[in-house]
Coordinates of C-alpha atoms and ligand atoms in Angstrom, one line a residue:
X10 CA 115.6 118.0 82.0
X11 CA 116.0 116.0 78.5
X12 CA 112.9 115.9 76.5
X13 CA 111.2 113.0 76.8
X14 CA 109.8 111.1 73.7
X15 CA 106.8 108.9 74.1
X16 CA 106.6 105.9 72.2
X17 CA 103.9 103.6 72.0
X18 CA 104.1 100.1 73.0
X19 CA 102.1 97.0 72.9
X20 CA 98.9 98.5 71.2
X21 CA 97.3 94.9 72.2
X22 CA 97.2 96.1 76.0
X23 CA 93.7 97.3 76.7
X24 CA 94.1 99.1 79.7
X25 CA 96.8 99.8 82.3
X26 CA 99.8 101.9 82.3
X27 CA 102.6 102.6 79.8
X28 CA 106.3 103.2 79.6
X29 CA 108.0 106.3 77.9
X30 CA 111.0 105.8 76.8
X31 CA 113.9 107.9 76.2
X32 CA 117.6 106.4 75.4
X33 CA 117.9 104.4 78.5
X34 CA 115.6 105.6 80.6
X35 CA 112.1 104.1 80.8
X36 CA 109.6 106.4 82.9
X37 CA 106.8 104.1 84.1
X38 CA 103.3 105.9 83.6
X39 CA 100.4 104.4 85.5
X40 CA 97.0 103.9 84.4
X41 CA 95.9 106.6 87.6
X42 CA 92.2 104.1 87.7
X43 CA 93.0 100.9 89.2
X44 CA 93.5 99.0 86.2
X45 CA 96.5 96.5 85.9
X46 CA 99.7 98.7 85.5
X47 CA 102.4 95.6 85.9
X48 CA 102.5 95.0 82.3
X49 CA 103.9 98.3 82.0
X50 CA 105.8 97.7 84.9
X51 CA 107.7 94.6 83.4
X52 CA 107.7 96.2 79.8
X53 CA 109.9 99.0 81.4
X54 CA 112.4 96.3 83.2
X55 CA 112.5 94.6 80.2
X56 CA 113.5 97.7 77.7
X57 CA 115.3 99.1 80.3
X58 CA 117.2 96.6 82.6
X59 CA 120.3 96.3 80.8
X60 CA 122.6 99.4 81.7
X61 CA 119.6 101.8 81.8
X62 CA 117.2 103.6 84.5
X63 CA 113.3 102.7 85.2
X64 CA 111.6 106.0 86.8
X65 CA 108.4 105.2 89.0
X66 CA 106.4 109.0 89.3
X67 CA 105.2 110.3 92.5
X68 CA 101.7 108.2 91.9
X69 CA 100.1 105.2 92.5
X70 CA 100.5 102.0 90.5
X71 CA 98.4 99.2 90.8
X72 CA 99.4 95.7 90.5
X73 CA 97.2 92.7 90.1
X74 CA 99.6 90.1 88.6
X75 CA 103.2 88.7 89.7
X76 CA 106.6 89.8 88.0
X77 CA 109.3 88.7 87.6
X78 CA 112.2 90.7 86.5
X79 CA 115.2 89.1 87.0
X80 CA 118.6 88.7 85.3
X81 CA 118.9 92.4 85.1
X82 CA 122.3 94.2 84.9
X83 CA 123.7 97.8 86.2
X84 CA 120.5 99.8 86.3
X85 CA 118.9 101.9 88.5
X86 CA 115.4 102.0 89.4
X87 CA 113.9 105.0 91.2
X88 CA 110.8 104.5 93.3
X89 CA 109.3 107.9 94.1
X90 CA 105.3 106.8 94.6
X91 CA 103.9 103.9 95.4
X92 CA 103.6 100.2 94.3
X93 CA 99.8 99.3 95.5
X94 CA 99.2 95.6 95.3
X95 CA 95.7 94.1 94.7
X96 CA 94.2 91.4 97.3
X97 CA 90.9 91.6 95.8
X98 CA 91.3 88.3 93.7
X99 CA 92.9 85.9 96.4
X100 CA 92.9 82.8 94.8
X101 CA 94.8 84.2 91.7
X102 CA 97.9 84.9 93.8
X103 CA 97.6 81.5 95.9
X104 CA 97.8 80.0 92.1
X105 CA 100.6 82.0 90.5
X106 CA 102.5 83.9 93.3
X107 CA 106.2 82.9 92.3
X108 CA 107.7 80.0 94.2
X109 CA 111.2 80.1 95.7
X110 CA 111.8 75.9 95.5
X111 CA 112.0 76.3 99.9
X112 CA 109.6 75.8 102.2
X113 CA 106.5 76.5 99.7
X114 CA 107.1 80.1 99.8
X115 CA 106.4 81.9 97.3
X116 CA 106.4 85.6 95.9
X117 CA 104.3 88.2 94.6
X118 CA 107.9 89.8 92.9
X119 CA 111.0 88.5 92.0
X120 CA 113.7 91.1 91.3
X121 CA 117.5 90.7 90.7
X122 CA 120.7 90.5 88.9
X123 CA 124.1 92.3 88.8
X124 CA 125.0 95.9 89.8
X125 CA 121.4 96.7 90.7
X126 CA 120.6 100.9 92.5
X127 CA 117.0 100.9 94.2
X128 CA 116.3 104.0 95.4
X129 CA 113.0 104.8 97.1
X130 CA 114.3 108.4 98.2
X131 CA 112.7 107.7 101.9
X132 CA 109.2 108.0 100.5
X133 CA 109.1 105.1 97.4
X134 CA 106.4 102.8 98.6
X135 CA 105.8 99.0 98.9
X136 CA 102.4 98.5 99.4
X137 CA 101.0 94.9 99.9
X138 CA 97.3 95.2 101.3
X139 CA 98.3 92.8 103.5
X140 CA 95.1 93.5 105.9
X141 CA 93.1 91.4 103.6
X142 CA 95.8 88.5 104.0
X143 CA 96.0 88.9 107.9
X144 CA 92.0 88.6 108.0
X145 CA 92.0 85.3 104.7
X146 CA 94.7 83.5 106.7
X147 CA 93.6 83.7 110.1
X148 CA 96.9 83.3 111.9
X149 CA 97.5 79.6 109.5
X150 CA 101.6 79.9 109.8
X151 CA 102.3 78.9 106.1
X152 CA 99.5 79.3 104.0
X153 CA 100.5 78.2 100.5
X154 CA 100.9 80.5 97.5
X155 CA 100.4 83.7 100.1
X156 CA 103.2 85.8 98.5
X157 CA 106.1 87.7 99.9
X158 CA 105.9 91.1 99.3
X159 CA 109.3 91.2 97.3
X160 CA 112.2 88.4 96.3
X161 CA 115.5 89.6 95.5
X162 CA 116.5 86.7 93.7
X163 CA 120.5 85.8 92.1
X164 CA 121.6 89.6 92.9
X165 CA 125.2 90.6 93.2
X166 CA 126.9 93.9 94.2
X167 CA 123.9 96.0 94.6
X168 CA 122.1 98.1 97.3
X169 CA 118.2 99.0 98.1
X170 CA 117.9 101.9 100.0
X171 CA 114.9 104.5 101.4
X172 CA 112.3 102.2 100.7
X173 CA 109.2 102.0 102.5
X174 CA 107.0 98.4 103.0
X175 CA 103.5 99.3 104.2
X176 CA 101.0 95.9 105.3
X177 CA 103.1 93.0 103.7
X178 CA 101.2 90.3 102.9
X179 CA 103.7 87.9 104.1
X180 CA 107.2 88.0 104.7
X181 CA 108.3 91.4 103.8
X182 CA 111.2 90.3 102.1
X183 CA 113.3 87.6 100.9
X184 CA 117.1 88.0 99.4
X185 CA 117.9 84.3 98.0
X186 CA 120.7 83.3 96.6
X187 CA 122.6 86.7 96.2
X188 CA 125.8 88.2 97.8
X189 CA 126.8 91.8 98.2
X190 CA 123.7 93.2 99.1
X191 CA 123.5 96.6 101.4
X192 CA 120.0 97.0 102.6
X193 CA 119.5 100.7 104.2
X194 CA 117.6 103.3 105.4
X195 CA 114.4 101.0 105.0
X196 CA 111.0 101.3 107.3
X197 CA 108.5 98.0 107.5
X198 CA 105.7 98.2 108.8
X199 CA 102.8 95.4 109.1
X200 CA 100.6 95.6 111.6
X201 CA 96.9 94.2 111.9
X202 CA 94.2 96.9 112.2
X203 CA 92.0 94.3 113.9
X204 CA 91.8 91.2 116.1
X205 CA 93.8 89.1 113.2
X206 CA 97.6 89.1 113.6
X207 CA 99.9 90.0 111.5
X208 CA 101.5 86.5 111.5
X209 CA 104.4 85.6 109.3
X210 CA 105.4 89.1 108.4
X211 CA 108.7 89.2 108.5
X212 CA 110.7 92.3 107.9
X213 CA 113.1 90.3 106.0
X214 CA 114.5 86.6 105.6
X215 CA 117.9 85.6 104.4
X216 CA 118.4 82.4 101.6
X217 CA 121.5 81.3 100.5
X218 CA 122.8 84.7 100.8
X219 CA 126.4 86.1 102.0
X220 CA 127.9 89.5 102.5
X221 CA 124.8 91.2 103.2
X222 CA 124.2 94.4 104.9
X223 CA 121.3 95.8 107.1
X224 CA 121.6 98.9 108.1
X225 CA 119.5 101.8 109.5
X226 CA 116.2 99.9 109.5
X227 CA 112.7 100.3 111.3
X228 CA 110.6 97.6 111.6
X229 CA 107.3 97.4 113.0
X230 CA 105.8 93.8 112.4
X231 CA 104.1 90.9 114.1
X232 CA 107.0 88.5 113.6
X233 CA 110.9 88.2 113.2
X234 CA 112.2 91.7 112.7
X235 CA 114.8 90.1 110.5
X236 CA 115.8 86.2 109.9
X237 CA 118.3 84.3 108.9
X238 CA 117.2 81.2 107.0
X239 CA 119.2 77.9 105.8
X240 CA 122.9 79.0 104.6
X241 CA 123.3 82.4 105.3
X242 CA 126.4 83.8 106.3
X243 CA 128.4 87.0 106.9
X244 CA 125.5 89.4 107.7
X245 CA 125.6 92.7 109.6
X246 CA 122.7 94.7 111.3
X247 CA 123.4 97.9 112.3
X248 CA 122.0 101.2 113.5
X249 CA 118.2 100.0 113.5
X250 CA 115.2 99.6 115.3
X251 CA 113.2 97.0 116.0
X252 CA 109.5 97.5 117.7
X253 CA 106.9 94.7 118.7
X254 CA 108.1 91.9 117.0
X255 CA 110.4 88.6 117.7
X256 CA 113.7 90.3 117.4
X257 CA 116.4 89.3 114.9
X258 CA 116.7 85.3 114.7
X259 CA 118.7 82.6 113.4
X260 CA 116.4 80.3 111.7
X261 CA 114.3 78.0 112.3
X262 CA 116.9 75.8 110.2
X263 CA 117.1 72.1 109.9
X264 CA 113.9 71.7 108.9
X265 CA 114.6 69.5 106.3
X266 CA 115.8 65.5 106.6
X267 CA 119.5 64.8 106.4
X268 CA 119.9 68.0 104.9
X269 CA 123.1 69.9 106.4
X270 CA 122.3 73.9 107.0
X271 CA 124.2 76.3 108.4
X272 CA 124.3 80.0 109.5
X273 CA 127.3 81.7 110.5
X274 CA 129.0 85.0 111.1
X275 CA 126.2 87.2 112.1
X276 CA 126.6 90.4 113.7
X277 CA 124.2 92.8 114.9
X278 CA 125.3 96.1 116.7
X279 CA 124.4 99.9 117.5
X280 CA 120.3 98.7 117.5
X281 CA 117.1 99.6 119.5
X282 CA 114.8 96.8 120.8
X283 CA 111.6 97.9 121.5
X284 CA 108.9 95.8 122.9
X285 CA 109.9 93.0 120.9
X286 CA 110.0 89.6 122.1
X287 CA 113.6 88.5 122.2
X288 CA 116.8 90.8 121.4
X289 CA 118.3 87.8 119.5
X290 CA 117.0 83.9 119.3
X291 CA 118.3 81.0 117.8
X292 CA 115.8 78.2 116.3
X293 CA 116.0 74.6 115.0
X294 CA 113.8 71.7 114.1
X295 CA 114.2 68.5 116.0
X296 CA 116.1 65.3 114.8
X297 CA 112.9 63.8 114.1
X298 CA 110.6 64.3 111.4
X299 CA 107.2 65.2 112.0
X300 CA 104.7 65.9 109.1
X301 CA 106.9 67.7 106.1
X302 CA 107.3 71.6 105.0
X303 CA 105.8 74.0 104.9
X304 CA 104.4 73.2 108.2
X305 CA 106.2 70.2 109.4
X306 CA 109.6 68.5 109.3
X307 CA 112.3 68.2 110.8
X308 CA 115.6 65.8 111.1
X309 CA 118.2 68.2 109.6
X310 CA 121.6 69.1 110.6
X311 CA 124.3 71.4 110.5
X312 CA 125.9 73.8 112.1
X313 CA 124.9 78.0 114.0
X314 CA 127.9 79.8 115.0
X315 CA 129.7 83.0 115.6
X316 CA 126.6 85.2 116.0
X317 CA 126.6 88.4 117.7
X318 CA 124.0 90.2 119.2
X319 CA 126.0 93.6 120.6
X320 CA 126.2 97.1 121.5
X321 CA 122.9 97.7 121.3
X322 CA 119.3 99.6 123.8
X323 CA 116.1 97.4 125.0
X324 CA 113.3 98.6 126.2
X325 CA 110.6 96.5 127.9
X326 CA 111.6 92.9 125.9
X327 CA 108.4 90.5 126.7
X328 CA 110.1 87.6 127.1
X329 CA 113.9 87.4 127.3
X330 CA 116.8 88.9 125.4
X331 CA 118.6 85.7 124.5
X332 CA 116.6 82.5 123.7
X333 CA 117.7 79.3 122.0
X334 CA 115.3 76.4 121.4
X335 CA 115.7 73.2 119.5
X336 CA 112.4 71.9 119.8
X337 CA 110.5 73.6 116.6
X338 CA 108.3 70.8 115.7
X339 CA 104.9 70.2 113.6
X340 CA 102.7 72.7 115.2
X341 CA 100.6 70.2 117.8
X342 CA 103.6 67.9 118.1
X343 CA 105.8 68.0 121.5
X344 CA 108.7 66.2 123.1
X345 CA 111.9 65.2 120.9
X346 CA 113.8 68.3 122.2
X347 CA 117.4 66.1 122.6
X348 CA 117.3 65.2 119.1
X349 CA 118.8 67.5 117.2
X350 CA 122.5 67.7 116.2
X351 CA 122.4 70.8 114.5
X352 CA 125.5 72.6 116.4
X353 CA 125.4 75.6 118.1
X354 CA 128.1 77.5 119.3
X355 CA 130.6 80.8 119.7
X356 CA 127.0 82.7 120.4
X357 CA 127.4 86.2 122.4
X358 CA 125.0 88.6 123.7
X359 CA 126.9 91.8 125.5
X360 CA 127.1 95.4 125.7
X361 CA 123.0 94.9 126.2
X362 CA 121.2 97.7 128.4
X363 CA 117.7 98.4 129.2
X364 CA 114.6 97.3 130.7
X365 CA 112.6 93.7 130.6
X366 CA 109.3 92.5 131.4
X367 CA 110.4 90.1 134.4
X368 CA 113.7 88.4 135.9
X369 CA 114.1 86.3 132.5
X370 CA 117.2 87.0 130.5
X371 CA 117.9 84.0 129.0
X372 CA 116.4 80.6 128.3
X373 CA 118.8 78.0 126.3
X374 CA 116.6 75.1 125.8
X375 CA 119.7 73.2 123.4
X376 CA 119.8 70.0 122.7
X377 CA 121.3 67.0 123.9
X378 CA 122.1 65.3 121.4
X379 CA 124.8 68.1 120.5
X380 CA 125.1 70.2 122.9
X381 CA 125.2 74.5 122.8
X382 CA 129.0 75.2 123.3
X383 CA 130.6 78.5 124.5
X384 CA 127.3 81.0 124.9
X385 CA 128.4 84.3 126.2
X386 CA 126.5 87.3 127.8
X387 CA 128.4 90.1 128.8
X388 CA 128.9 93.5 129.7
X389 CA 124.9 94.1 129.9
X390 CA 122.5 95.7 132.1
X391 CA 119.2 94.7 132.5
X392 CA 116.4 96.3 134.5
X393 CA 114.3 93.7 135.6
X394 CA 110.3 93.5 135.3
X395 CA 108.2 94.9 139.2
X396 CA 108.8 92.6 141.9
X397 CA 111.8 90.5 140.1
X398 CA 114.5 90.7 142.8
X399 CA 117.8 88.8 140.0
X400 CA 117.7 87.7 136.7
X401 CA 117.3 84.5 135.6
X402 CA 119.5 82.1 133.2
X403 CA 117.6 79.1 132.4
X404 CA 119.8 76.0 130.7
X405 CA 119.4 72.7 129.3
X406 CA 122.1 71.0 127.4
X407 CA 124.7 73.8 127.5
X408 CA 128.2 72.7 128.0
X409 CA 130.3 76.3 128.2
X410 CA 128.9 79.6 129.4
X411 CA 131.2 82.7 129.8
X412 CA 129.6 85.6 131.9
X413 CA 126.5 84.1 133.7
X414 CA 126.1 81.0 135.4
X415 CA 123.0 78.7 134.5
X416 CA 120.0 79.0 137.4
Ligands
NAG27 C1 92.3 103.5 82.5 O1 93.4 104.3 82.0 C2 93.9 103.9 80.7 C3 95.0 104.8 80.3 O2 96.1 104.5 81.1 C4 92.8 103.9 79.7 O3 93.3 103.4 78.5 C5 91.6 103.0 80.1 O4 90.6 103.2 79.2 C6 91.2 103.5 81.5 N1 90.2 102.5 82.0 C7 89.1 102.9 82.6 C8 88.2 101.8 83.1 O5 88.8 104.0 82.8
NAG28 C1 103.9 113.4 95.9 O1 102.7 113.9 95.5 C2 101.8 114.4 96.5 C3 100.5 114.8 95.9 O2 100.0 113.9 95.1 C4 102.4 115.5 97.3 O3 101.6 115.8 98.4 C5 103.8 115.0 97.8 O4 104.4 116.1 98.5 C6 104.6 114.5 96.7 N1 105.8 113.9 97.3 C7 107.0 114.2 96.9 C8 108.1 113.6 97.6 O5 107.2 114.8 95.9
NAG29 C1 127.0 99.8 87.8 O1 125.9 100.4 87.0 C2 126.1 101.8 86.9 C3 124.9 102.3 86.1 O2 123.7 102.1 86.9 C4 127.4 102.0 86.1 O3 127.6 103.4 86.0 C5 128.5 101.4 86.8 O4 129.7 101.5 86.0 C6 128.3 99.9 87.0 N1 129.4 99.3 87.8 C7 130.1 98.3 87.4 C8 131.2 97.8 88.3 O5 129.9 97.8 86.3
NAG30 C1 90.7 85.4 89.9 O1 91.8 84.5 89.6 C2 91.5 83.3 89.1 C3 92.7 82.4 89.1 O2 93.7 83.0 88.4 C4 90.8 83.5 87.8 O3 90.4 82.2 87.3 C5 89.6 84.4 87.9 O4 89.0 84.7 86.7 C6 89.9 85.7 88.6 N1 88.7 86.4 89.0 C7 88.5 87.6 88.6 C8 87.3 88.3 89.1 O5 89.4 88.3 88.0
NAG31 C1 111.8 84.2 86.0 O1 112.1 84.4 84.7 C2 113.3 83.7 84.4 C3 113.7 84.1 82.9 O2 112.7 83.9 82.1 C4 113.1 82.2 84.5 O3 114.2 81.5 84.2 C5 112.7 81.9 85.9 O4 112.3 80.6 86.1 C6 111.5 82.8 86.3 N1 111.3 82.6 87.8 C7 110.1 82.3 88.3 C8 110.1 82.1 89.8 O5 109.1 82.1 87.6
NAG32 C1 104.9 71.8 99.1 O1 105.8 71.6 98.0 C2 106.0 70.2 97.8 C3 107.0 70.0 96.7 O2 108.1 70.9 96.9 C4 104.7 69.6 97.4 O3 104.9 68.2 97.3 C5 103.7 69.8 98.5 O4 102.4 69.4 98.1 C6 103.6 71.3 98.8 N1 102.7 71.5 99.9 C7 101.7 72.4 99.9 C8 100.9 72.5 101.2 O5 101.4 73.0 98.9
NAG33 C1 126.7 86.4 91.8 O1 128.0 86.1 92.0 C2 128.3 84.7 92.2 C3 129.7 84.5 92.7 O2 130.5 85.4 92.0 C4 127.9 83.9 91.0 O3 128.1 82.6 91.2 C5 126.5 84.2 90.6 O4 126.2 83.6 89.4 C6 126.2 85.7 90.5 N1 124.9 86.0 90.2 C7 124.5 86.7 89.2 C8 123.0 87.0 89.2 O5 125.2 87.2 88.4
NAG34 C1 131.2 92.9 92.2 O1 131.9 94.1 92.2 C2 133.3 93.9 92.3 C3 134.0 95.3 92.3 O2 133.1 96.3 92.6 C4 133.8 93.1 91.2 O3 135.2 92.8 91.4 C5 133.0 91.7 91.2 O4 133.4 91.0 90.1 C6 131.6 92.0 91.1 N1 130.9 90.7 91.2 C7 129.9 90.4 90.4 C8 129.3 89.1 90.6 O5 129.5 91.2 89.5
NAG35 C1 128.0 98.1 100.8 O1 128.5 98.8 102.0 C2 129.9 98.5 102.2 C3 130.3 99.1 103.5 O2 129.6 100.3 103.8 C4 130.7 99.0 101.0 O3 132.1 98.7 101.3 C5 130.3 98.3 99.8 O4 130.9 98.8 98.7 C6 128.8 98.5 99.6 N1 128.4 97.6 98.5 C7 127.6 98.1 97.5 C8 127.2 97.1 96.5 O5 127.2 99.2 97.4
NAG36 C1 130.8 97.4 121.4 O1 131.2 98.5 122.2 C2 132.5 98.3 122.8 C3 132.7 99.4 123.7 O2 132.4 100.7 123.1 C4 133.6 98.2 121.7 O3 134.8 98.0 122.2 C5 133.2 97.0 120.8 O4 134.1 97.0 119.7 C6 131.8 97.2 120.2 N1 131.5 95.9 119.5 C7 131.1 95.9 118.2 C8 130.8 94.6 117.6 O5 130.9 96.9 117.6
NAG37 C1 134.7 79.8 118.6 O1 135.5 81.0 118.7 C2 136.8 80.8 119.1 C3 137.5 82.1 119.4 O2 137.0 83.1 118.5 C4 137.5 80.0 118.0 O3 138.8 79.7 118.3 C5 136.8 78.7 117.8 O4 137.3 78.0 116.7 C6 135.3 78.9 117.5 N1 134.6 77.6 117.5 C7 133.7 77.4 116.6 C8 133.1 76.0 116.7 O5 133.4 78.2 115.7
NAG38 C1 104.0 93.0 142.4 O1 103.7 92.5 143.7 C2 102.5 93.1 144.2 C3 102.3 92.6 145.6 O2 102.4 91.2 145.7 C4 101.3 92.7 143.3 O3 100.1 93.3 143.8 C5 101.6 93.3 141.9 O4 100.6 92.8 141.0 C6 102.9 92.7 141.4 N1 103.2 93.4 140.1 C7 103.5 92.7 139.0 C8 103.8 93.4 137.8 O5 103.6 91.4 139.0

């Protein structure tokens, strides 16, 4: 062990926790009685997030404010206790949670720059409270200024790994803008205590981002296990499991008028679907605008292609492995489902095997206007629900199949 110097910092801070620091290495020290440690937490990033090494004890730290901690450069941050997030004052975080310019989402914590190691060791803790967020938003889709757990915003070349998010109170977490990224060995889990769900709790949400990998996951949520928003591309999702929630999707994109989105070259293999809804599903806005974002819109374009759902166990899906619907519209709004010309094609399912909750295995609801070309579902085994006697393939607009024929 080196001998650690303490230094005092910021005599101005009344309460809260405090950074030692020794050369480059600042050891996080929390205040151990609920008081705001996230000053502390920022000081550290900010003394030591240039070629140094921030050192979270096996404690708790509480956090009542946002941070943002970005820009940093070849550092390594060790997790080993737990990041406890207050929800006591819920109108400070819908005023000042961190916004990410899409969609009105914002953050409670944006972190990211070059050559970044986050190591949570399998037991470094994300903690959001996000039972008191499940209970204020009452199943309201996009509440504005309810934060994501954690952005990680503008980061190249770096990996996050054995890191454990406990009761996000939103989307788990968001990696915009960055490229590079290897995601492993991380467990999610958000899951109402009572008879509010756990809506809009994503495991995690792609932005902008390329070359990213997922791998050796477990996600237990009340939404998409993992998403890929507005141009993503070059994604794998590997060796994971996904329980109770929507499944890995593609979207929704094209939410926005005239604006061209895309997400391609998505691959996910060697993974365990467990009572989720879908294995993998594919959503897009209609051409028309209805109402604007967060919760409306509509009338974009572009393009979802060569994405892969492979390889990978089931086990009781609720409603059917492969979906595709180009009907997302202002909630309370119907019709306009031919209007999109957002393009989907190249899309396989195969090498599927397990058991479903009926004789669904895939609905393609695409849309006319542009319609889904060359969707493929091979090589799989399904066991069907009690009492289905053969599966069902339900199509609209679909102009090339390879391995099932429409019903
Ligand atoms: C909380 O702990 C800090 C030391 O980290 C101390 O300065 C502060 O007085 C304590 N506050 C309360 C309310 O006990
Ligand atoms: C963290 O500290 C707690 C006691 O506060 C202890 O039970 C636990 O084993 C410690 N965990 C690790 C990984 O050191
Ligand atoms: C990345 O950062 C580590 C320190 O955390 C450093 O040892 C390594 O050289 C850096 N890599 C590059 C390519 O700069
Ligand atoms: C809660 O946050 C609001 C908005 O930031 C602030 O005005 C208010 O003083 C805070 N309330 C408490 C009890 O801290
Ligand atoms: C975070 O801090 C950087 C540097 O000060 C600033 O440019 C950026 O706008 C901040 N981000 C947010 C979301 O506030
Ligand atoms: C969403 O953000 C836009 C600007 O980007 C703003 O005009 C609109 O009022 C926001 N909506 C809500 C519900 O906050
Ligand atoms: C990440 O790399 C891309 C492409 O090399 C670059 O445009 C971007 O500025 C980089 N981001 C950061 C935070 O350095
Ligand atoms: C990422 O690392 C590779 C080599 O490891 C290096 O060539 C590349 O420039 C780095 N990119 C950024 C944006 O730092
Ligand atoms: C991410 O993982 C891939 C494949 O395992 C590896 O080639 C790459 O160097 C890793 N990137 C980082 C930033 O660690
Ligand atoms: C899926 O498994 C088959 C048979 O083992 C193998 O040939 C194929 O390469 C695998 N696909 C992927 C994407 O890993
Ligand atoms: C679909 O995949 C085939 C074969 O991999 C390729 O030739 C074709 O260009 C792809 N089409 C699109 C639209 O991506
Ligand atoms: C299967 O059919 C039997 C006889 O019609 C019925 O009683 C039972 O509820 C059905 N089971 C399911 C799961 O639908």
């Amino acid at each position: 062990m080196l001998p650690v110097l303490p230094l005092l910092l910021l005599a101005t801070r009344v309460y809260g926790g405090h950074v030692v620091k020794h050369d480059t290495t600042c050891i996080v020290q929390p205040s151990g009685n609920f008081t705001d440690d996230s000053p502390a937490i920022v000081e550290a990033f900010t003394l030591c997030g240039q070629g140094g090494m921030i050192e979270f004890l096996n404690e708790t730290y509480w956090i009542e404010k946002v941070m943002n901690t970005t820009g940093l450069n070849d550092v390594q941050i060790d997790l080993r206790g737990t990041l406890l997030w207050s929800a006591a004052n819920i109108s400070y975080w819908l005023e000042n949670s961190l916004p990410l310019g899409y969609q009105n989402q914002s953050s409670a914590w944006f972190l990211g720059g070059n050559n970044i190691t986050f190591n949570g060791h399998g037991y470094g803790t994300f903690n959001g409270n996000g039972q008191i967020w499940y209970d204020y938003t009452k199943g309201v889709s996009n509440l504005a200024g309810r934060p994501h757990a954690l952005t990680i915003w503008e980061t190249n070349n770096s990996t996050f790994t054995g890191i454990r998010f406990l009761q996000s109170q939103m989307w788990t977490m968001t990696l915009a803008y960055s490229s590079f990224v290897n995601m492993s060995d991380i467990f999610v889990s958000s899951l109402s205590n009572d008879s509010e769900p756990a809506r809009n709790t994503d495991g995690a949400d792609t932005l902008g981002s390329h070359h990213i990998i997922f791998r050796g996951w477990e996600v237990h949520n009340g939404d998409d296990s993992i998403a890929m928003k507005r141009n993503s591309s070059d994604i794998l999702i590997e060796n994971s499991s996904f329980y109770t929630g929507l499944g890995v999707a593609i979207g929704s994109i094209g939410q926005y008028l005239d604006e061209v989105e895309f997400v391609e070259r998505v691959l996910t293999r060697n993974c365990s679907f467990i009572g989720t809804r879908y294995v993998g599903y594919i959503k897009t806005w209609t051409g028309v605008q209805q109402g604007f974002p967060p919760n409306g819109g509509g009338g974009g374009t572009g393009w979802v292609r060569d994405v892969a759902w492979t390889n990978s166990t089931l086990s009781q899906i609720v409603l059917q492995p492969a979906e595709i619907t180009q009907c997302t519209t202002f909630s309370g709004a119907v019709g306009e489902c031919d209007t999109s010309t957002l393009q989907i094609s190249n899309i396989t399912w195969s090498g599927l095997e397990g058991s479903i909750t009926n004789s669904s295995i895939a609905d393609l609801e695409c849309s006319g206007a542009a319609p889904c070309q060359n969707l493929e579902i091979l090589n799989s085994n399904f066991i069907l629900g009690t009492n289905a006697t053969a599966g069902t393939y339900s199509c609209h607009a679909v102009t090339s199949t390879e391995g099932f024929t429409c019903s």
